[in-house]
PDB file of C-alpha atoms in Angstrom:
ATOM      1  CA  GLU V   1      53.328 -77.436  63.317  1.00 80.00           C
ATOM      2  CA  ALA V   2      50.309 -77.681  61.006  1.00 78.00           C
ATOM      3  CA  GLN V   3      50.714 -75.014  58.380  1.00 90.00           C
ATOM      4  CA  VAL V   4      49.256 -73.661  55.185  1.00 94.00           C
ATOM      5  CA  THR V   5      51.857 -71.541  53.433  1.00 95.00           C
ATOM      6  CA  GLN V   6      50.635 -69.014  50.926  1.00 96.00           C
ATOM      7  CA  ASN V   7      52.664 -66.658  48.752  1.00 97.00           C
ATOM      8  CA  PRO V   8      52.940 -63.823  48.031  1.00 97.00           C
ATOM      9  CA  ARG V   9      51.379 -61.835  50.877  1.00 96.00           C
ATOM     10  CA  TYR V  10      50.902 -58.741  48.745  1.00 97.00           C
ATOM     11  CA  LEU V  11      50.686 -58.399  44.994  1.00 97.00           C
ATOM     12  CA  ILE V  12      49.942 -55.452  42.733  1.00 97.00           C
ATOM     13  CA  THR V  13      49.536 -56.269  39.068  1.00 96.00           C
ATOM     14  CA  VAL V  14      48.090 -54.842  35.885  1.00 97.00           C
ATOM     15  CA  THR V  15      44.982 -55.969  34.067  1.00 97.00           C
ATOM     16  CA  GLY V  16      45.611 -58.990  31.876  1.00 97.00           C
ATOM     17  CA  LYS V  17      48.963 -60.059  33.277  1.00 97.00           C
ATOM     18  CA  LYS V  18      48.802 -63.719  34.291  1.00 97.00           C
ATOM     19  CA  LEU V  19      49.648 -64.493  37.893  1.00 97.00           C
ATOM     20  CA  THR V  20      49.814 -67.469  40.244  1.00 98.00           C
ATOM     21  CA  VAL V  21      49.320 -67.523  44.007  1.00 98.00           C
ATOM     22  CA  THR V  22      50.948 -70.553  45.557  1.00 98.00           C
ATOM     23  CA  CYS V  23      49.587 -72.612  48.448  1.00 97.00           C
ATOM     24  CA  SER V  24      51.191 -75.516  50.237  1.00 96.00           C
ATOM     25  CA  GLN V  25      50.078 -77.569  53.290  1.00 94.00           C
ATOM     26  CA  ASN V  26      52.047 -79.958  55.479  1.00 92.00           C
ATOM     27  CA  MET V  27      49.100 -81.824  57.038  1.00 88.00           C
ATOM     28  CA  ASN V  28      48.677 -84.441  54.333  1.00 89.00           C
ATOM     29  CA  HIS V  29      45.042 -83.368  53.903  1.00 88.00           C
ATOM     30  CA  GLU V  30      43.154 -84.410  50.811  1.00 90.00           C
ATOM     31  CA  TYR V  31      40.822 -81.423  50.928  1.00 91.00           C
ATOM     32  CA  MET V  32      41.985 -77.897  50.092  1.00 93.00           C
ATOM     33  CA  SER V  33      40.136 -74.788  48.993  1.00 94.00           C
ATOM     34  CA  TRP V  34      40.495 -71.182  47.926  1.00 96.00           C
ATOM     35  CA  TYR V  35      38.390 -68.304  49.245  1.00 96.00           C
ATOM     36  CA  ARG V  36      38.191 -64.642  48.502  1.00 97.00           C
ATOM     37  CA  GLN V  37      37.220 -62.157  51.192  1.00 96.00           C
ATOM     38  CA  ASP V  38      35.473 -58.921  50.352  1.00 94.00           C
ATOM     39  CA  PRO V  39      33.928 -56.403  52.794  1.00 88.00           C
ATOM     40  CA  GLY V  40      30.370 -57.320  53.709  1.00 85.00           C
ATOM     41  CA  LEU V  41      30.481 -60.567  51.724  1.00 88.00           C
ATOM     42  CA  GLY V  42      32.452 -62.783  54.043  1.00 89.00           C
ATOM     43  CA  LEU V  43      34.516 -65.630  52.647  1.00 93.00           C
ATOM     44  CA  ARG V  44      33.347 -66.985  49.315  1.00 94.00           C
ATOM     45  CA  GLN V  45      34.676 -70.220  47.938  1.00 93.00           C
ATOM     46  CA  ILE V  46      36.396 -70.017  44.552  1.00 96.00           C
ATOM     47  CA  TYR V  47      37.533 -73.612  43.971  1.00 95.00           C
ATOM     48  CA  TYR V  48      38.126 -76.674  46.049  1.00 92.00           C
ATOM     49  CA  SER V  49      39.949 -79.939  45.634  1.00 93.00           C
ATOM     50  CA  MET V  50      38.991 -83.255  47.203  1.00 89.00           C
ATOM     51  CA  ASN V  51      42.267 -84.937  46.219  1.00 91.00           C
ATOM     52  CA  VAL V  52      45.047 -85.007  43.675  1.00 94.00           C
ATOM     53  CA  GLU V  53      43.701 -84.268  40.189  1.00 94.00           C
ATOM     54  CA  VAL V  54      40.193 -83.730  41.631  1.00 93.00           C
ATOM     55  CA  THR V  55      39.030 -80.110  41.599  1.00 94.00           C
ATOM     56  CA  ASP V  56      35.641 -78.444  41.446  1.00 92.00           C
ATOM     57  CA  LYS V  57      34.097 -75.003  41.251  1.00 93.00           C
ATOM     58  CA  GLY V  58      32.929 -73.166  44.317  1.00 91.00           C
ATOM     59  CA  ASP V  59      30.548 -70.231  44.344  1.00 91.00           C
ATOM     60  CA  VAL V  60      32.681 -67.650  42.479  1.00 96.00           C
ATOM     61  CA  PRO V  61      34.972 -69.523  40.046  1.00 97.00           C
ATOM     62  CA  GLU V  62      34.803 -67.154  37.059  1.00 97.00           C
ATOM     63  CA  GLY V  63      38.224 -65.833  36.076  1.00 97.00           C
ATOM     64  CA  TYR V  64      40.161 -68.362  38.150  1.00 98.00           C
ATOM     65  CA  LYS V  65      41.861 -71.693  37.574  1.00 98.00           C
ATOM     66  CA  VAL V  66      43.447 -74.168  39.955  1.00 98.00           C
ATOM     67  CA  SER V  67      45.519 -77.307  39.689  1.00 96.00           C
ATOM     68  CA  ARG V  68      46.237 -80.165  42.087  1.00 97.00           C
ATOM     69  CA  LYS V  69      49.107 -82.204  40.737  1.00 97.00           C
ATOM     70  CA  GLU V  70      50.321 -83.246  44.170  1.00 96.00           C
ATOM     71  CA  LYS V  71      48.602 -83.426  47.540  1.00 95.00           C
ATOM     72  CA  ARG V  72      50.499 -80.638  49.275  1.00 95.00           C
ATOM     73  CA  ASN V  73      50.178 -77.897  46.611  1.00 97.00           C
ATOM     74  CA  PHE V  74      47.094 -76.107  45.346  1.00 97.00           C
ATOM     75  CA  PRO V  75      47.965 -72.995  43.311  1.00 98.00           C
ATOM     76  CA  LEU V  76      45.419 -70.391  42.244  1.00 98.00           C
ATOM     77  CA  ILE V  77      45.872 -69.052  38.739  1.00 98.00           C
ATOM     78  CA  LEU V  78      44.470 -65.844  37.282  1.00 98.00           C
ATOM     79  CA  GLU V  79      45.000 -66.085  33.541  1.00 96.00           C
ATOM     80  CA  SER V  80      43.867 -62.532  32.779  1.00 97.00           C
ATOM     81  CA  PRO V  81      43.264 -60.596  35.997  1.00 98.00           C
ATOM     82  CA  SER V  82      40.716 -57.802  36.051  1.00 97.00           C
ATOM     83  CA  PRO V  83      40.110 -55.033  38.622  1.00 97.00           C
ATOM     84  CA  ASN V  84      37.068 -56.861  40.054  1.00 97.00           C
ATOM     85  CA  GLN V  85      39.447 -59.574  41.219  1.00 98.00           C
ATOM     86  CA  THR V  86      41.072 -57.121  43.604  1.00 98.00           C
ATOM     87  CA  SER V  87      40.504 -58.874  46.911  1.00 97.00           C
ATOM     88  CA  LEU V  88      42.010 -60.714  49.853  1.00 97.00           C
ATOM     89  CA  TYR V  89      42.568 -64.374  49.036  1.00 98.00           C
ATOM     90  CA  PHE V  90      42.928 -67.278  51.437  1.00 97.00           C
ATOM     91  CA  CYS V  91      43.997 -70.803  50.781  1.00 97.00           C
ATOM     92  CA  ALA V  92      42.703 -73.253  53.360  1.00 94.00           C
ATOM     93  CA  SER V  93      42.815 -76.835  54.446  1.00 90.00           C
ATOM     94  CA  LEU V  94      39.648 -77.042  56.521  1.00 79.00           C
ATOM     95  CA  ARG V  95      39.388 -80.618  57.694  1.00 77.00           C
ATOM     96  CA  TRP V  96      37.548 -80.363  61.040  1.00 78.00           C
ATOM     97  CA  GLY V  97      37.932 -76.591  61.136  1.00 77.00           C
ATOM     98  CA  GLY V  98      41.462 -76.655  59.838  1.00 79.00           C
ATOM     99  CA  THR V  99      43.847 -73.918  58.923  1.00 90.00           C
ATOM    100  CA  PHE V 100      43.935 -70.911  56.662  1.00 94.00           C
ATOM    101  CA  GLY V 101      46.978 -69.555  54.906  1.00 95.00           C
ATOM    102  CA  SER V 102      48.184 -66.095  55.847  1.00 95.00           C
ATOM    103  CA  GLY V 103      46.357 -64.481  52.926  1.00 96.00           C
ATOM    104  CA  THR V 104      47.282 -62.687  49.715  1.00 97.00           C
ATOM    105  CA  ARG V 105      46.121 -59.146  49.197  1.00 97.00           C
ATOM    106  CA  LEU V 106      45.819 -58.732  45.452  1.00 98.00           C
ATOM    107  CA  THR V 107      45.343 -55.405  43.711  1.00 98.00           C
ATOM    108  CA  VAL V 108      44.656 -55.353  39.970  1.00 98.00           C
ATOM    109  CA  VAL V 109      45.029 -51.938  38.358  1.00 97.00           C
TER     110      VAL V 109
ATOM    111  CA  GLY B   1      24.060 -75.454  47.841  1.00 77.00           C
ATOM    112  CA  GLU B   2      24.428 -74.326  51.417  1.00 84.00           C
ATOM    113  CA  ASN B   3      23.562 -70.740  52.357  1.00 90.00           C
ATOM    114  CA  VAL B   4      24.637 -69.326  55.707  1.00 95.00           C
ATOM    115  CA  GLU B   5      23.205 -66.100  57.080  1.00 96.00           C
ATOM    116  CA  GLN B   6      24.774 -64.308  60.031  1.00 97.00           C
ATOM    117  CA  HIS B   7      23.441 -61.567  62.302  1.00 97.00           C
ATOM    118  CA  PRO B   8      24.170 -58.937  63.374  1.00 97.00           C
ATOM    119  CA  SER B   9      26.770 -57.534  61.004  1.00 96.00           C
ATOM    120  CA  THR B  10      28.128 -55.253  63.739  1.00 97.00           C
ATOM    121  CA  LEU B  11      27.894 -55.570  67.506  1.00 98.00           C
ATOM    122  CA  SER B  12      29.197 -53.212  70.146  1.00 98.00           C
ATOM    123  CA  VAL B  13      29.238 -54.155  73.835  1.00 98.00           C
ATOM    124  CA  GLN B  14      30.754 -52.865  77.036  1.00 98.00           C
ATOM    125  CA  GLU B  15      33.615 -54.785  78.577  1.00 98.00           C
ATOM    126  CA  GLY B  16      32.217 -57.467  80.858  1.00 97.00           C
ATOM    127  CA  ASP B  17      28.918 -57.795  78.991  1.00 98.00           C
ATOM    128  CA  SER B  18      27.913 -60.833  76.967  1.00 98.00           C
ATOM    129  CA  ALA B  19      27.807 -60.980  73.159  1.00 98.00           C
ATOM    130  CA  VAL B  20      25.661 -63.268  71.027  1.00 98.00           C
ATOM    131  CA  ILE B  21      26.025 -63.864  67.295  1.00 98.00           C
ATOM    132  CA  LYS B  22      23.435 -65.913  65.424  1.00 98.00           C
ATOM    133  CA  CYS B  23      23.596 -67.901  62.203  1.00 98.00           C
ATOM    134  CA  THR B  24      21.106 -69.850  60.142  1.00 98.00           C
ATOM    135  CA  TYR B  25      21.831 -72.402  57.446  1.00 97.00           C
ATOM    136  CA  SER B  26      19.772 -73.874  54.662  1.00 94.00           C
ATOM    137  CA  ASP B  27      21.105 -77.372  53.948  1.00 92.00           C
ATOM    138  CA  SER B  28      19.745 -79.967  56.362  1.00 91.00           C
ATOM    139  CA  ALA B  29      22.669 -82.243  55.400  1.00 90.00           C
ATOM    140  CA  SER B  30      25.176 -79.883  57.030  1.00 92.00           C
ATOM    141  CA  ASN B  31      26.541 -81.391  60.208  1.00 91.00           C
ATOM    142  CA  TYR B  32      29.648 -79.454  61.158  1.00 92.00           C
ATOM    143  CA  PHE B  33      29.524 -75.841  62.389  1.00 95.00           C
ATOM    144  CA  PRO B  34      32.759 -74.013  63.205  1.00 95.00           C
ATOM    145  CA  TRP B  35      33.308 -70.438  64.331  1.00 97.00           C
ATOM    146  CA  TYR B  36      36.307 -68.348  63.356  1.00 96.00           C
ATOM    147  CA  LYS B  37      37.807 -65.173  64.764  1.00 97.00           C
ATOM    148  CA  GLN B  38      39.673 -62.831  62.459  1.00 97.00           C
ATOM    149  CA  GLU B  39      41.729 -60.037  63.930  1.00 95.00           C
ATOM    150  CA  LEU B  40      42.656 -57.068  61.784  1.00 91.00           C
ATOM    151  CA  GLY B  41      45.111 -58.016  59.051  1.00 88.00           C
ATOM    152  CA  LYS B  42      45.255 -61.675  60.074  1.00 93.00           C
ATOM    153  CA  ARG B  43      43.861 -64.986  58.894  1.00 95.00           C
ATOM    154  CA  PRO B  44      40.646 -66.431  60.323  1.00 95.00           C
ATOM    155  CA  GLN B  45      41.342 -68.812  63.185  1.00 95.00           C
ATOM    156  CA  LEU B  46      39.100 -71.545  64.514  1.00 94.00           C
ATOM    157  CA  ILE B  47      37.872 -70.750  68.025  1.00 96.00           C
ATOM    158  CA  ILE B  48      35.184 -73.363  68.610  1.00 96.00           C
ATOM    159  CA  ASP B  49      33.151 -75.854  66.628  1.00 94.00           C
ATOM    160  CA  ILE B  50      30.157 -78.100  67.114  1.00 93.00           C
ATOM    161  CA  ARG B  51      28.960 -81.241  65.385  1.00 90.00           C
ATOM    162  CA  SER B  52      25.366 -82.081  64.694  1.00 86.00           C
ATOM    163  CA  ASN B  53      25.091 -84.747  67.387  1.00 85.00           C
ATOM    164  CA  VAL B  54      25.778 -82.143  70.092  1.00 84.00           C
ATOM    165  CA  GLY B  55      23.463 -79.353  71.246  1.00 90.00           C
ATOM    166  CA  GLU B  56      25.939 -77.179  73.108  1.00 94.00           C
ATOM    167  CA  LYS B  57      29.678 -76.875  73.618  1.00 94.00           C
ATOM    168  CA  LYS B  58      31.657 -74.619  75.949  1.00 96.00           C
ATOM    169  CA  ASP B  59      35.262 -73.533  76.118  1.00 94.00           C
ATOM    170  CA  GLN B  60      35.944 -71.121  78.948  1.00 96.00           C
ATOM    171  CA  ARG B  61      34.123 -67.864  78.058  1.00 97.00           C
ATOM    172  CA  ILE B  62      32.927 -69.102  74.675  1.00 98.00           C
ATOM    173  CA  ALA B  63      29.977 -71.351  73.975  1.00 98.00           C
ATOM    174  CA  VAL B  64      28.132 -72.487  70.884  1.00 98.00           C
ATOM    175  CA  THR B  65      24.588 -73.815  70.688  1.00 97.00           C
ATOM    176  CA  LEU B  66      22.979 -75.691  67.816  1.00 96.00           C
ATOM    177  CA  ASN B  67      19.320 -76.213  66.999  1.00 95.00           C
ATOM    178  CA  LYS B  68      19.199 -78.638  64.077  1.00 93.00           C
ATOM    179  CA  THR B  69      15.443 -78.579  63.817  1.00 93.00           C
ATOM    180  CA  ALA B  70      15.389 -74.827  63.325  1.00 94.00           C
ATOM    181  CA  LYS B  71      18.697 -74.853  61.416  1.00 95.00           C
ATOM    182  CA  HIS B  72      20.347 -72.219  63.528  1.00 95.00           C
ATOM    183  CA  PHE B  73      23.403 -71.975  65.731  1.00 97.00           C
ATOM    184  CA  SER B  74      24.802 -69.251  67.925  1.00 98.00           C
ATOM    185  CA  LEU B  75      28.067 -68.083  69.456  1.00 98.00           C
ATOM    186  CA  HIS B  76      27.985 -66.770  73.012  1.00 98.00           C
ATOM    187  CA  ILE B  77      30.878 -64.856  74.537  1.00 98.00           C
ATOM    188  CA  THR B  78      30.610 -64.027  78.226  1.00 97.00           C
ATOM    189  CA  GLU B  79      32.607 -61.491  80.258  1.00 98.00           C
ATOM    190  CA  THR B  80      33.830 -59.842  77.079  1.00 98.00           C
ATOM    191  CA  GLN B  81      37.257 -58.217  77.013  1.00 97.00           C
ATOM    192  CA  PRO B  82      38.751 -55.646  74.601  1.00 96.00           C
ATOM    193  CA  GLU B  83      40.892 -58.394  73.034  1.00 96.00           C
ATOM    194  CA  ASP B  84      37.678 -60.117  71.943  1.00 98.00           C
ATOM    195  CA  SER B  85      37.232 -57.284  69.436  1.00 98.00           C
ATOM    196  CA  ALA B  86      37.472 -58.865  65.967  1.00 98.00           C
ATOM    197  CA  VAL B  87      35.371 -60.123  63.087  1.00 97.00           C
ATOM    198  CA  TYR B  88      33.666 -63.433  63.780  1.00 98.00           C
ATOM    199  CA  PHE B  89      32.531 -65.837  61.072  1.00 97.00           C
ATOM    200  CA  CYS B  90      30.198 -68.767  61.359  1.00 97.00           C
ATOM    201  CA  ALA B  91      30.342 -71.604  58.853  1.00 95.00           C
ATOM    202  CA  ALA B  92      28.532 -74.798  57.945  1.00 94.00           C
ATOM    203  CA  SER B  93      29.651 -77.873  56.077  1.00 90.00           C
ATOM    204  CA  GLY B  94      29.208 -81.561  55.558  1.00 84.00           C
ATOM    205  CA  LEU B  95      31.248 -84.138  57.360  1.00 70.00           C
ATOM    206  CA  ALA B  96      34.797 -83.133  58.292  1.00 63.00           C
ATOM    207  CA  GLY B  97      34.543 -79.669  56.837  1.00 68.00           C
ATOM    208  CA  TYR B  98      34.230 -80.431  53.183  1.00 71.00           C
ATOM    209  CA  ASP B  99      32.550 -77.749  51.111  1.00 78.00           C
ATOM    210  CA  MET B 100      32.419 -75.185  53.907  1.00 87.00           C
ATOM    211  CA  ARG B 101      30.237 -72.106  53.514  1.00 91.00           C
ATOM    212  CA  PHE B 102      30.674 -68.973  55.582  1.00 93.00           C
ATOM    213  CA  GLY B 103      28.426 -66.289  56.938  1.00 94.00           C
ATOM    214  CA  ALA B 104      29.171 -62.670  56.046  1.00 94.00           C
ATOM    215  CA  GLY B 105      30.801 -61.959  59.396  1.00 95.00           C
ATOM    216  CA  THR B 106      30.091 -59.934  62.552  1.00 97.00           C
ATOM    217  CA  ARG B 107      32.362 -57.120  63.615  1.00 97.00           C
ATOM    218  CA  LEU B 108      32.434 -57.213  67.419  1.00 98.00           C
ATOM    219  CA  THR B 109      33.712 -54.183  69.305  1.00 98.00           C
ATOM    220  CA  VAL B 110      34.241 -54.418  73.049  1.00 98.00           C
ATOM    221  CA  LYS B 111      34.500 -50.988  74.629  1.00 97.00           C
ATOM    222  CA  PRO B 112      36.655 -50.676  77.755  1.00 93.00           C
TER     223      PRO B 112
END
């Protein structure tokens, strides 16, 4: 079954404490992306990756980092989280519509 | 870059009525237009998509139309049922879904 596996599902952290949200896909897709979802704003792209070692900024990249060392994994890194990064995050592999991960609800206090 | 606008933001219909959600996009190079349904607390899921060489596509009670000249596309749901209640997102991208941009979403409520 085509899957995008994202962890953790829920995370509460404090301002400034580095965190990583993991994402893994089993579809052998080159293209992966990260979105954040906020009420009234839809899904906004944070970063995307066209292939291993190829990443680029989306519309809201400030405060985030990503890496793509291997095709299946695309972690999202918040080096110093702030309260305005409290959101629902989705990893996705959207080739021809594709698949979203199950989401990570992040709260930064 | 691409900008996708979606209307209305909320839509309430009676069970059995039709629902229509409209989207416009800005980048004439976009050629792939999927629609997603997101139920409460779940991930968005692809329900139907259309490519730029097609004007209309149907799947049972759901249909999507595309007008490339006017840069707009629409989702039509007929004979709505309470389980159609969800948030619906339109999106636009280049070939194969690269660099996909989403509309802000429409919350559809189907009243029994």
